[in-house]
Tab-separated table of C-alpha atoms and ligand atoms in Angstrom:
chain	number	residue	atom	x	y	z
Z	490	MET	CA	9.826	-43.262	16.833
Z	491	THR	CA	6.500	-41.404	14.877
Z	492	ALA	CA	4.517	-38.157	15.445
Z	493	LEU	CA	1.981	-40.980	15.974
Z	494	ALA	CA	3.612	-42.858	19.017
Z	495	TRP	CA	4.294	-38.855	20.070
Z	496	ASP	CA	0.446	-38.426	20.686
Z	497	LEU	CA	0.494	-40.278	23.299
Z	498	LEU	CA	2.635	-38.164	25.717
Z	499	GLU	CA	2.028	-35.173	27.319
Z	500	ALA	CA	4.160	-33.327	29.107
Z	501	ALA	CA	6.673	-34.509	31.756
Z	502	ASP	CA	4.478	-37.740	30.143
Z	503	VAL	CA	5.804	-41.800	30.931
Z	504	ALA	CA	4.527	-43.984	27.497
Z	505	ALA	CA	4.976	-47.739	27.302
Z	506	PHE	CA	5.573	-49.421	24.289
Z	507	LEU	CA	5.049	-53.451	24.438
Z	508	VAL	CA	6.260	-54.965	21.076
Z	509	PRO	CA	4.649	-57.425	19.436
Z	510	GLU	CA	6.970	-60.328	19.591
Z	511	GLY	CA	7.470	-60.418	15.588
Z	512	LEU	CA	8.790	-57.179	15.574
Z	513	ILE	CA	11.382	-56.743	18.389
Z	514	ASP	CA	14.199	-56.549	16.268
Z	515	ARG	CA	12.445	-53.328	14.493
Z	516	ALA	CA	11.274	-52.189	18.371
Z	517	PRO	CA	12.339	-48.093	18.045
Z	518	GLN	CA	10.789	-47.801	13.805
Z	519	VAL	CA	8.003	-49.561	15.037
Z	520	PRO	CA	5.538	-46.821	14.080
Z	521	TRP	CA	2.201	-47.271	16.486
Z	522	PRO	CA	2.693	-50.247	18.474
Z	523	CYS	CA	-0.972	-51.489	19.092
Z	524	ARG	CA	-0.208	-52.652	23.377
Z	525	ALA	CA	1.184	-49.010	24.043
Z	526	ALA	CA	-0.171	-47.636	27.816
Z	527	ARG	CA	0.994	-44.375	29.566
Z	528	LEU	CA	2.048	-44.591	32.737
Z	529	ALA	CA	3.290	-42.454	35.298
Z	530	LEU	CA	7.252	-43.959	35.832
Z	531	PRO	CA	8.270	-46.077	39.770
Z	532	PRO	CA	8.741	-43.969	42.820
Z	533	GLY	CA	12.109	-43.176	41.692
Z	534	GLY	CA	11.455	-42.028	38.281
Z	535	MET	CA	13.392	-43.387	35.522
Z	536	ALA	CA	16.548	-44.030	37.321
Z	537	ALA	CA	15.031	-46.763	39.126
Z	538	LEU	CA	14.280	-49.005	36.134
Z	539	PRO	CA	16.719	-52.137	35.490
Z	540	SER	CA	18.658	-51.269	32.931
Z	541	PRO	CA	18.984	-52.509	29.412
Z	542	LEU	CA	15.204	-52.524	29.207
Z	543	PRO	CA	13.960	-56.580	28.254
Z	544	ALA	CA	12.486	-57.306	25.213
Z	545	GLY	CA	10.090	-55.497	23.739
Z	546	VAL	CA	9.934	-53.026	25.537
Z	547	VAL	CA	9.991	-48.856	24.296
Z	548	VAL	CA	9.530	-46.399	27.394
Z	549	LEU	CA	9.367	-43.523	25.908
Z	550	GLU	CA	9.852	-40.387	27.802
Z	551	ALA	CA	8.159	-36.350	26.969
Z	552	PRO	CA	11.055	-34.355	27.503
Z	553	ALA	CA	10.081	-31.422	30.564
Z	554	GLY	CA	8.774	-28.543	29.224
Z	555	THR	CA	7.396	-30.461	25.608
Z	556	PRO	CA	4.053	-28.769	24.490
Z	557	GLY	CA	1.946	-31.035	25.235
Z	558	THR	CA	-0.879	-29.791	26.343
Z	559	GLY	CA	-0.622	-26.723	23.885
Z	560	ALA	CA	-2.383	-25.803	21.148
Z	561	ASP	CA	-0.533	-27.876	19.152
Z	562	ALA	CA	-0.741	-30.902	20.680
Z	563	GLY	CA	-1.460	-34.052	19.535
Z	564	ARG	CA	-1.483	-32.682	16.144
Z	565	GLY	CA	1.699	-35.069	14.503
Z	566	GLU	CA	3.597	-31.754	14.284
Z	567	ALA	CA	7.793	-32.235	16.055
Z	568	PRO	CA	7.904	-31.737	19.726
Z	569	ALA	CA	9.428	-27.883	20.336
Z	570	GLY	CA	11.384	-29.440	23.051
Z	571	GLY	CA	13.205	-32.509	20.506
Z	572	PRO	CA	12.127	-35.843	20.435
Z	573	PRO	CA	11.195	-39.020	22.239
Z	574	ARG	CA	13.221	-41.010	23.981
Z	575	ALA	CA	13.153	-44.249	22.876
Z	576	VAL	CA	15.318	-47.062	25.471
Z	577	ALA	CA	14.881	-51.015	23.593
Z	578	ALA	CA	15.604	-54.750	23.859
Z	579	GLY	CA	17.295	-56.187	26.518
Z	580	PRO	CA	17.205	-60.314	27.525
Z	581	ALA	CA	13.809	-60.789	27.705
Z	582	ALA	CA	14.268	-62.232	32.367
Z	583	GLY	CA	15.106	-59.194	32.783
Z	584	LEU	CA	11.288	-58.052	32.654
Z	585	ALA	CA	10.113	-59.754	35.934
Z	586	ARG	CA	13.271	-57.014	37.313
Z	587	LEU	CA	11.429	-54.321	35.738
Z	588	SER	CA	7.788	-55.213	37.052
Z	589	ARG	CA	9.473	-55.637	40.616
Z	590	ALA	CA	10.156	-51.610	39.955
Z	591	TRP	CA	7.412	-51.101	37.855
Z	592	PRO	CA	4.026	-52.401	39.818
Z	593	ASP	CA	2.323	-50.278	37.140
Z	594	LEU	CA	3.944	-52.343	34.504
Z	595	ALA	CA	3.653	-55.060	35.850
Z	596	ALA	CA	-0.639	-54.325	36.289
Z	597	LEU	CA	-0.005	-53.684	32.857
Z	598	LEU	CA	1.280	-56.915	31.672
Z	599	ALA	CA	-1.084	-59.497	33.676
Z	600	ARG	CA	-3.690	-57.036	31.938
Z	601	HIS	CA	-2.214	-58.299	28.441
Z	602	ASP	CA	-1.741	-62.095	29.793
Z	603	ARG	CA	-5.683	-62.258	30.194
Z	604	THR	CA	-6.948	-60.705	27.181
Z	605	PRO	CA	-7.179	-63.179	23.672
Z	606	LEU	CA	-8.251	-60.738	21.363
Z	607	ARG	CA	-11.419	-61.704	20.842
Z	608	LEU	CA	-15.166	-62.312	21.766
Z	609	ARG	CA	-16.866	-65.339	22.352
Z	610	PHE	CA	-20.889	-65.210	22.694
Z	611	ALA	CA	-23.543	-66.738	25.070
Z	612	ASP	CA	-23.051	-70.264	22.349
Z	613	GLY	CA	-19.886	-70.405	22.695
Z	614	THR	CA	-18.285	-69.887	19.674
Z	615	ALA	CA	-16.353	-66.662	18.868
Z	616	TRP	CA	-15.638	-63.536	16.885
Z	617	ASP	CA	-11.642	-62.646	16.487
Z	618	LEU	CA	-10.965	-59.764	16.039
Z	619	SER	CA	-7.150	-59.463	16.469
Z	620	ASP	CA	-8.085	-59.910	11.849
Z	621	ARG	CA	-10.295	-57.145	11.010
Z	622	PRO	CA	-12.223	-54.429	12.528
Z	623	ARG	CA	-16.297	-55.771	12.860
Z	624	LEU	CA	-19.695	-53.021	12.304
Z	625	MET	CA	-22.344	-52.831	14.371
Z	626	ALA	CA	-24.804	-50.773	12.602
Z	627	ILE	CA	-27.356	-48.495	14.241
Z	628	LEU	CA	-31.051	-49.383	14.339
Z	629	ASN	CA	-32.174	-46.569	16.690
Z	630	VAL	CA	-36.287	-47.851	16.555
Z	631	THR	CA	-37.070	-44.440	18.780
Z	632	PRO	CA	-38.636	-40.897	17.793
Z	633	ASP	CA	-35.802	-38.451	18.214
Z	634	SER	CA	-32.153	-40.504	17.824
Z	635	PHE	CA	-30.495	-37.258	16.937
Z	636	SER	CA	-29.733	-38.498	13.734
Z	637	ASP	CA	-32.132	-41.717	12.038
Z	638	GLY	CA	-34.829	-40.304	14.763
Z	639	GLY	CA	-38.819	-41.512	13.177
Z	640	LEU	CA	-36.769	-43.344	10.767
Z	641	HIS	CA	-36.932	-47.026	11.570
Z	642	GLU	CA	-40.536	-47.186	14.575
Z	643	SER	CA	-42.493	-49.402	12.429
Z	644	PRO	CA	-41.005	-53.075	12.826
Z	645	ALA	CA	-41.992	-52.977	8.871
Z	646	ALA	CA	-39.044	-49.887	8.975
Z	647	ALA	CA	-36.908	-51.809	11.246
Z	648	LEU	CA	-36.582	-54.642	8.820
Z	649	ALA	CA	-36.043	-53.225	5.885
Z	650	ARG	CA	-33.145	-51.011	7.334
Z	651	ALA	CA	-31.194	-54.370	8.449
Z	652	GLU	CA	-31.635	-55.950	5.208
Z	653	ARG	CA	-29.727	-52.907	3.906
Z	654	CYS	CA	-26.994	-52.478	7.344
Z	655	LEU	CA	-26.726	-56.734	6.457
Z	656	ALA	CA	-25.553	-56.549	3.138
Z	657	GLU	CA	-23.861	-53.744	2.977
Z	658	GLY	CA	-21.884	-55.950	5.417
Z	659	ALA	CA	-22.769	-55.613	8.695
Z	660	ASP	CA	-21.399	-57.747	12.251
Z	661	LEU	CA	-23.984	-56.913	13.892
Z	662	LEU	CA	-27.134	-54.670	14.047
Z	663	ASP	CA	-27.459	-52.860	17.558
Z	664	VAL	CA	-31.915	-51.620	18.830
Z	665	GLY	CA	-31.920	-48.417	20.192
Z	666	GLY	CA	-34.769	-47.142	21.759
Z	667	GLU	CA	-33.888	-44.901	24.365
Z	668	SER	CA	-32.378	-41.663	22.649
Z	669	THR	CA	-28.995	-40.514	24.575
Z	670	ARG	CA	-28.095	-37.521	22.892
Z	671	PRO	CA	-27.202	-34.648	24.898
Z	672	GLY	CA	-30.595	-33.587	26.812
Z	673	ALA	CA	-31.952	-36.507	26.190
Z	674	ALA	CA	-35.019	-37.102	28.394
Z	675	PRO	CA	-35.642	-40.963	29.787
Z	676	VAL	CA	-37.796	-43.320	28.979
Z	677	ASP	CA	-39.226	-45.570	31.064
Z	678	ALA	CA	-37.985	-49.379	31.283
Z	679	GLU	CA	-42.255	-49.735	30.120
Z	680	ALA	CA	-42.117	-47.695	26.997
Z	681	GLU	CA	-38.289	-49.050	25.564
Z	682	SER	CA	-39.445	-52.071	25.573
Z	683	ARG	CA	-42.474	-51.734	23.777
Z	684	ARG	CA	-39.661	-50.142	21.174
Z	685	VAL	CA	-37.556	-52.951	21.369
Z	686	VAL	CA	-38.370	-56.151	22.078
Z	687	PRO	CA	-41.067	-56.595	19.389
Z	688	VAL	CA	-38.214	-55.486	16.575
Z	689	VAL	CA	-35.438	-57.619	18.166
Z	690	ALA	CA	-38.145	-60.706	17.955
Z	691	ALA	CA	-38.202	-59.909	14.272
Z	692	LEU	CA	-35.329	-59.556	13.210
Z	693	ARG	CA	-34.500	-62.978	15.076
Z	694	THR	CA	-36.645	-64.795	12.688
Z	695	ARG	CA	-35.702	-62.641	9.764
Z	696	PHE	CA	-32.027	-63.166	10.303
Z	697	PRO	CA	-31.470	-66.202	12.550
Z	698	ALA	CA	-27.989	-66.222	11.627
Z	699	HIS	CA	-27.403	-62.088	12.548
Z	700	ARG	CA	-25.697	-61.414	16.418
Z	701	LEU	CA	-28.372	-59.183	17.828
Z	702	SER	CA	-27.866	-57.099	20.939
Z	703	ILE	CA	-29.553	-54.435	23.072
Z	704	ASP	CA	-27.734	-51.651	23.155
Z	705	THR	CA	-29.801	-50.608	27.058
Z	706	ARG	CA	-28.568	-49.011	29.346
Z	707	ARG	CA	-31.706	-50.715	32.211
Z	708	ALA	CA	-31.599	-54.722	32.801
Z	709	ALA	CA	-35.445	-55.792	31.873
Z	710	VAL	CA	-35.315	-54.208	28.379
Z	711	ALA	CA	-32.362	-56.941	28.164
Z	712	ARG	CA	-33.639	-59.240	29.393
Z	713	ARG	CA	-36.527	-59.309	27.759
Z	714	ALA	CA	-34.533	-58.417	24.663
Z	715	LEU	CA	-32.583	-61.123	25.695
Z	716	GLU	CA	-35.370	-63.192	25.473
Z	717	ALA	CA	-36.484	-62.204	22.272
Z	718	GLY	CA	-32.983	-63.639	20.388
Z	719	ALA	CA	-30.425	-60.212	21.114
Z	720	ASP	CA	-26.437	-61.676	21.143
Z	721	LEU	CA	-25.057	-59.269	23.330
Z	722	ILE	CA	-25.530	-56.241	25.312
Z	723	ASN	CA	-24.520	-52.796	25.060
Z	724	ASP	CA	-24.976	-50.396	27.960
Z	725	VAL	CA	-24.565	-47.158	27.993
Z	726	SER	CA	-23.934	-46.436	31.750
Z	727	ALA	CA	-21.639	-49.723	32.225
Z	728	GLY	CA	-24.097	-51.714	35.043
Z	729	ALA	CA	-25.468	-48.703	36.362
Z	730	ASP	CA	-28.364	-50.728	36.890
Z	731	PRO	CA	-27.404	-53.026	39.527
Z	732	ALA	CA	-28.534	-56.156	37.684
Z	733	MET	CA	-27.334	-55.614	34.932
Z	734	LEU	CA	-24.071	-57.419	34.893
Z	735	PRO	CA	-25.293	-60.247	36.869
Z	736	LEU	CA	-27.715	-60.910	34.429
Z	737	ALA	CA	-24.964	-60.806	31.738
Z	738	ALA	CA	-22.818	-63.735	33.415
Z	739	ALA	CA	-26.393	-65.135	34.171
Z	740	ALA	CA	-27.234	-65.353	29.866
Z	741	GLY	CA	-23.760	-65.515	29.262
Z	742	VAL	CA	-23.751	-63.072	26.291
Z	743	PRO	CA	-21.377	-60.305	26.194
Z	744	VAL	CA	-21.291	-56.628	27.490
Z	745	ALA	CA	-20.382	-53.437	25.642
Z	746	LEU	CA	-19.469	-51.053	29.187
Z	747	MET	CA	-19.689	-47.604	28.274
Z	748	HIS	CA	-17.524	-44.221	29.407
Z	749	MET	CA	-19.691	-41.720	30.014
Z	750	ARG	CA	-19.523	-39.184	33.183
Z	751	GLY	CA	-23.449	-38.288	34.424
Z	752	GLU	CA	-26.213	-38.399	32.529
Z	753	PRO	CA	-27.266	-37.625	29.098
Z	754	GLY	CA	-29.744	-35.332	30.292
Z	755	THR	CA	-27.218	-32.929	31.779
Z	756	MET	CA	-23.522	-34.834	30.719
Z	757	GLN	CA	-22.937	-32.224	28.028
Z	758	ARG	CA	-22.909	-29.122	31.102
Z	759	ASP	CA	-19.310	-29.270	32.002
Z	760	THR	CA	-17.007	-31.540	29.306
Z	761	ARG	CA	-13.263	-30.252	31.628
Z	762	TYR	CA	-11.306	-33.312	33.050
Z	763	ALA	CA	-7.923	-32.974	34.583
Z	764	ASP	CA	-7.191	-36.250	32.808
Z	765	LEU	CA	-9.141	-37.231	29.862
Z	766	VAL	CA	-7.635	-39.938	28.997
Z	767	GLY	CA	-6.411	-41.630	32.307
Z	768	GLU	CA	-9.869	-40.687	33.973
Z	769	VAL	CA	-11.550	-42.978	30.578
Z	770	ALA	CA	-9.454	-45.664	30.456
Z	771	GLU	CA	-9.735	-45.831	34.734
Z	772	ALA	CA	-13.011	-45.564	35.328
Z	773	LEU	CA	-13.236	-48.575	32.388
Z	774	GLU	CA	-11.132	-50.309	34.149
Z	775	SER	CA	-13.198	-50.496	37.199
Z	776	ALA	CA	-16.490	-51.165	34.626
Z	777	ALA	CA	-14.627	-54.093	33.615
Z	778	GLU	CA	-13.256	-55.362	37.371
Z	779	ARG	CA	-17.359	-54.921	38.372
Z	780	ALA	CA	-18.318	-56.833	35.166
Z	781	ARG	CA	-15.747	-60.188	35.713
Z	782	ARG	CA	-16.554	-59.952	39.823
Z	783	ALA	CA	-20.143	-60.691	38.760
Z	784	GLY	CA	-19.613	-63.320	37.031
Z	785	VAL	CA	-18.590	-62.180	32.977
Z	786	ALA	CA	-15.420	-63.291	31.787
Z	787	ASP	CA	-13.204	-61.759	29.976
Z	788	ASP	CA	-13.174	-62.619	26.852
Z	789	ARG	CA	-17.110	-60.960	26.973
Z	790	ILE	CA	-16.769	-57.939	27.393
Z	791	LEU	CA	-15.773	-54.755	25.047
Z	792	LEU	CA	-14.580	-51.798	26.249
Z	793	ASP	CA	-16.586	-47.903	24.359
Z	794	PRO	CA	-15.127	-44.564	25.536
Z	795	GLY	CA	-17.717	-43.530	24.345
Z	796	LEU	CA	-16.969	-40.623	21.870
Z	797	GLY	CA	-19.726	-37.819	22.725
Z	798	PHE	CA	-20.742	-38.680	26.515
Z	799	GLY	CA	-19.917	-36.210	28.563
Z	800	LYS	CA	-16.295	-34.748	26.742
Z	801	SER	CA	-16.086	-31.406	24.464
Z	802	ALA	CA	-15.079	-31.975	20.629
Z	803	GLU	CA	-11.439	-31.502	21.267
Z	804	GLY	CA	-11.915	-34.182	24.082
Z	805	ASN	CA	-13.680	-36.251	22.108
Z	806	GLU	CA	-10.503	-35.619	19.180
Z	807	LEU	CA	-8.413	-36.408	21.557
Z	808	LEU	CA	-9.402	-39.826	22.424
Z	809	LEU	CA	-10.070	-41.079	19.132
Z	810	ARG	CA	-5.568	-39.366	18.905
Z	811	GLN	CA	-5.166	-41.763	22.626
Z	812	LEU	CA	-7.470	-44.606	21.986
Z	813	GLY	CA	-3.358	-46.881	22.458
Z	814	ALA	CA	-3.838	-45.981	25.989
Z	815	LEU	CA	-6.338	-47.492	25.744
Z	816	ARG	CA	-6.105	-51.079	24.055
Z	817	SER	CA	-3.133	-51.132	27.893
Z	818	LEU	CA	-6.986	-51.870	29.618
Z	819	GLY	CA	-6.368	-55.690	27.941
Z	820	SER	CA	-10.275	-55.223	26.292
Z	821	PRO	CA	-11.523	-55.319	22.864
Z	822	LEU	CA	-12.163	-51.276	22.407
Z	823	LEU	CA	-15.521	-50.407	21.037
Z	824	VAL	CA	-15.568	-47.354	19.287
Z	825	GLY	CA	-18.868	-45.186	17.943
Z	826	ALA	CA	-17.917	-41.440	16.480
Z	827	SER	CA	-20.378	-42.203	13.706
Z	828	ARG	CA	-22.344	-38.505	12.888
Z	829	LYS	CA	-21.994	-37.408	16.276
Z	830	THR	CA	-21.130	-33.367	17.404
Z	831	PHE	CA	-17.981	-33.284	17.233
Z	832	ILE	CA	-17.532	-34.442	12.585
Z	833	GLY	CA	-19.282	-31.647	13.015
Z	834	HIS	CA	-17.181	-29.207	14.772
Z	835	LEU	CA	-14.612	-30.403	12.468
Z	836	THR	CA	-15.833	-30.126	9.196
Z	837	GLY	CA	-18.617	-27.931	9.632
Z	838	VAL	CA	-20.986	-30.205	8.858
Z	839	SER	CA	-24.367	-28.464	11.151
Z	840	ASP	CA	-26.725	-31.831	9.842
Z	841	PRO	CA	-25.676	-35.334	10.833
Z	842	ALA	CA	-26.872	-37.084	8.510
Z	843	ALA	CA	-24.729	-34.865	5.434
Z	844	ARG	CA	-21.867	-36.348	8.038
Z	845	LEU	CA	-20.991	-39.336	5.798
Z	846	ALA	CA	-17.198	-38.599	4.637
Z	847	GLY	CA	-15.936	-37.203	8.248
Z	848	SER	CA	-17.568	-39.935	9.748
Z	849	VAL	CA	-16.327	-42.317	7.905
Z	850	ALA	CA	-12.823	-40.758	8.693
Z	851	ALA	CA	-13.567	-41.120	12.636
Z	852	ALA	CA	-13.799	-45.059	12.152
Z	853	VAL	CA	-10.994	-45.381	9.646
Z	854	VAL	CA	-7.886	-44.019	12.444
Z	855	ALA	CA	-10.969	-45.823	14.942
Z	856	ALA	CA	-9.913	-48.740	12.967
Z	857	LEU	CA	-5.757	-47.983	13.263
Z	858	ARG	CA	-5.634	-47.432	16.126
Z	859	GLY	CA	-6.797	-50.443	17.252
Z	860	ALA	CA	-10.735	-50.137	17.776
Z	861	ALA	CA	-12.061	-53.523	17.363
Z	862	VAL	CA	-15.846	-52.162	17.066
Z	863	LEU	CA	-17.291	-49.593	14.987
Z	864	ARG	CA	-20.411	-48.251	16.528
Z	865	VAL	CA	-22.479	-46.428	12.855
Z	866	HIS	CA	-24.419	-45.544	10.897
Z	867	ASP	CA	-23.986	-45.784	7.284
Z	868	VAL	CA	-22.043	-49.371	6.835
Z	869	GLY	CA	-21.545	-50.057	3.052
Z	870	ALA	CA	-18.854	-46.093	2.858
Z	871	THR	CA	-17.403	-47.913	6.022
Z	872	ARG	CA	-16.906	-51.113	5.561
Z	873	GLU	CA	-15.816	-49.400	1.561
Z	874	ALA	CA	-13.046	-47.209	3.511
Z	875	LEU	CA	-11.308	-50.173	5.954
Z	876	ALA	CA	-10.975	-52.633	3.292
Z	877	VAL	CA	-8.693	-49.884	1.319
Z	878	ALA	CA	-7.571	-48.369	4.877
Z	879	THR	CA	-6.392	-51.685	6.762
Z	880	ALA	CA	-4.630	-52.946	3.276
Z	881	LEU	CA	-2.690	-50.243	2.907
Z	882	ARG	CA	-1.774	-51.020	6.567
Z	883	ARG	CA	-0.309	-54.252	6.585
Z	884	ALA	CA	1.354	-53.124	3.269
Z	885	ARG	CA	3.871	-50.784	5.580
Z	886	GLY	CA	4.678	-54.147	7.465
Z	887	THR	CA	2.329	-53.304	10.686
Z	888	ASP	CA	0.490	-56.262	11.068
Z	889	GLY	CA	0.162	-57.193	14.491
Z	890	CYS	CA	-0.143	-54.324	15.590
W	1391	HH2	N1	-23.804	-43.636	20.460
W	1391	HH2	C1	-25.126	-43.446	20.349
W	1391	HH2	C2	-26.011	-44.474	21.157
W	1391	HH2	N2	-25.027	-46.003	21.569
W	1391	HH2	N3	-23.119	-46.954	22.853
W	1391	HH2	C3	-21.423	-47.381	22.211
W	1391	HH2	N4	-21.127	-48.447	23.050
W	1391	HH2	N5	-21.867	-45.994	21.810
W	1391	HH2	C4	-21.931	-45.280	21.547
W	1391	HH2	O1	-20.879	-44.358	20.649
W	1391	HH2	C5	-22.585	-44.804	21.977
W	1391	HH2	C6	-23.964	-46.502	22.530
W	1391	HH2	C7	-25.597	-42.149	20.857
W	1391	HH2	O2	-25.748	-42.427	18.588
W	1391	HH2	P1	-27.130	-42.652	18.554
W	1391	HH2	O3	-27.503	-43.753	18.972
W	1391	HH2	O4	-27.075	-42.632	17.047
W	1391	HH2	O5	-28.119	-41.823	18.456
W	1391	HH2	P2	-29.125	-42.203	19.593
W	1391	HH2	O6	-28.518	-42.014	21.143
W	1391	HH2	O7	-29.389	-40.131	19.282
W	1391	HH2	O8	-30.108	-42.605	19.382
């Protein structure tokens, strides 16, 4: 197993990897299987698991005493406690036995049975997200967004920006009328609608065949944007407005549900978590469940770890490193790292607009670790980098992950 797989584990943790069918023969060598999850062992621990394990299931156990949370955790160095243990292969019939012994694994398998990696729009057409990540171009019509505030407030400027993004290869234009940067003050629904609705309407007229999303926490704004032609709701509060998920269900549009702890105004005051990846996964899972209960179909749900929303720089890095664990939730992942503070923290570049190289690197890593949609400012540069990274990844024979 490679150091990448090791990144998923913390001390005394266990990870289950469900290996794609075509790679079962090479299960122990699979570099980064897409279907990986950190799971708690069943009562009785490893001894409670049937032996041999069924085909396609790999269990990694972090040896006790491994410095999984120390300064070198997840940096790709060999763990001090020796390599993780990999157990693979066995009869497929053993899967049911394994699931009985290990309820968390049974839930994981059920999620994978349920969800195709695609995103279906209201008109019934769908994106197949297993081929390449889609690019969601950021189009903020705000005076105060952290990077592009004030640049595209007039419909003419917004149209020019949209035209450039689409020419550079954007799959989706994400129109936002409220900055959610740390410390931002909320905007009321009327003011937000006045900013975004005319822009969505103008984009719909000018680019009838392109996908548009509305980045809002307010159902009243989303409703008007959908009427003006938006195809997707991007909700950084994951349905905090009780009318949002029923609206998405009734309109039959996909909805992106993002993890955020607290409110933009205060979310960076305390960014400590006992288990960041576990808490984000749990919150996203319950957001997806709320969406399903409201009537949103499985193939209309996108989940997003919310980089920069109530997380420290190190927390954002950890979430990107362990994105594979969130893939186990079964829904396609949206990731927005573009120009954010943690990129500046890593590169030393303080001007958000100058964080191109770091943002592209983060987008490539997110894509290689399973992100299906990347929310970016710099469409052309990201598209070019992804073209190279995905081609070289294929050459390594890891297709299907
Ligand atoms: N980040 C921002 C806004 N919306 N939506 C999703 N799904 N994921 C994100 O990471 C995300 C988002 C913040 O970035 P930006 O829109 O560029 O800035 P601002 O909030 O200042 O307008």
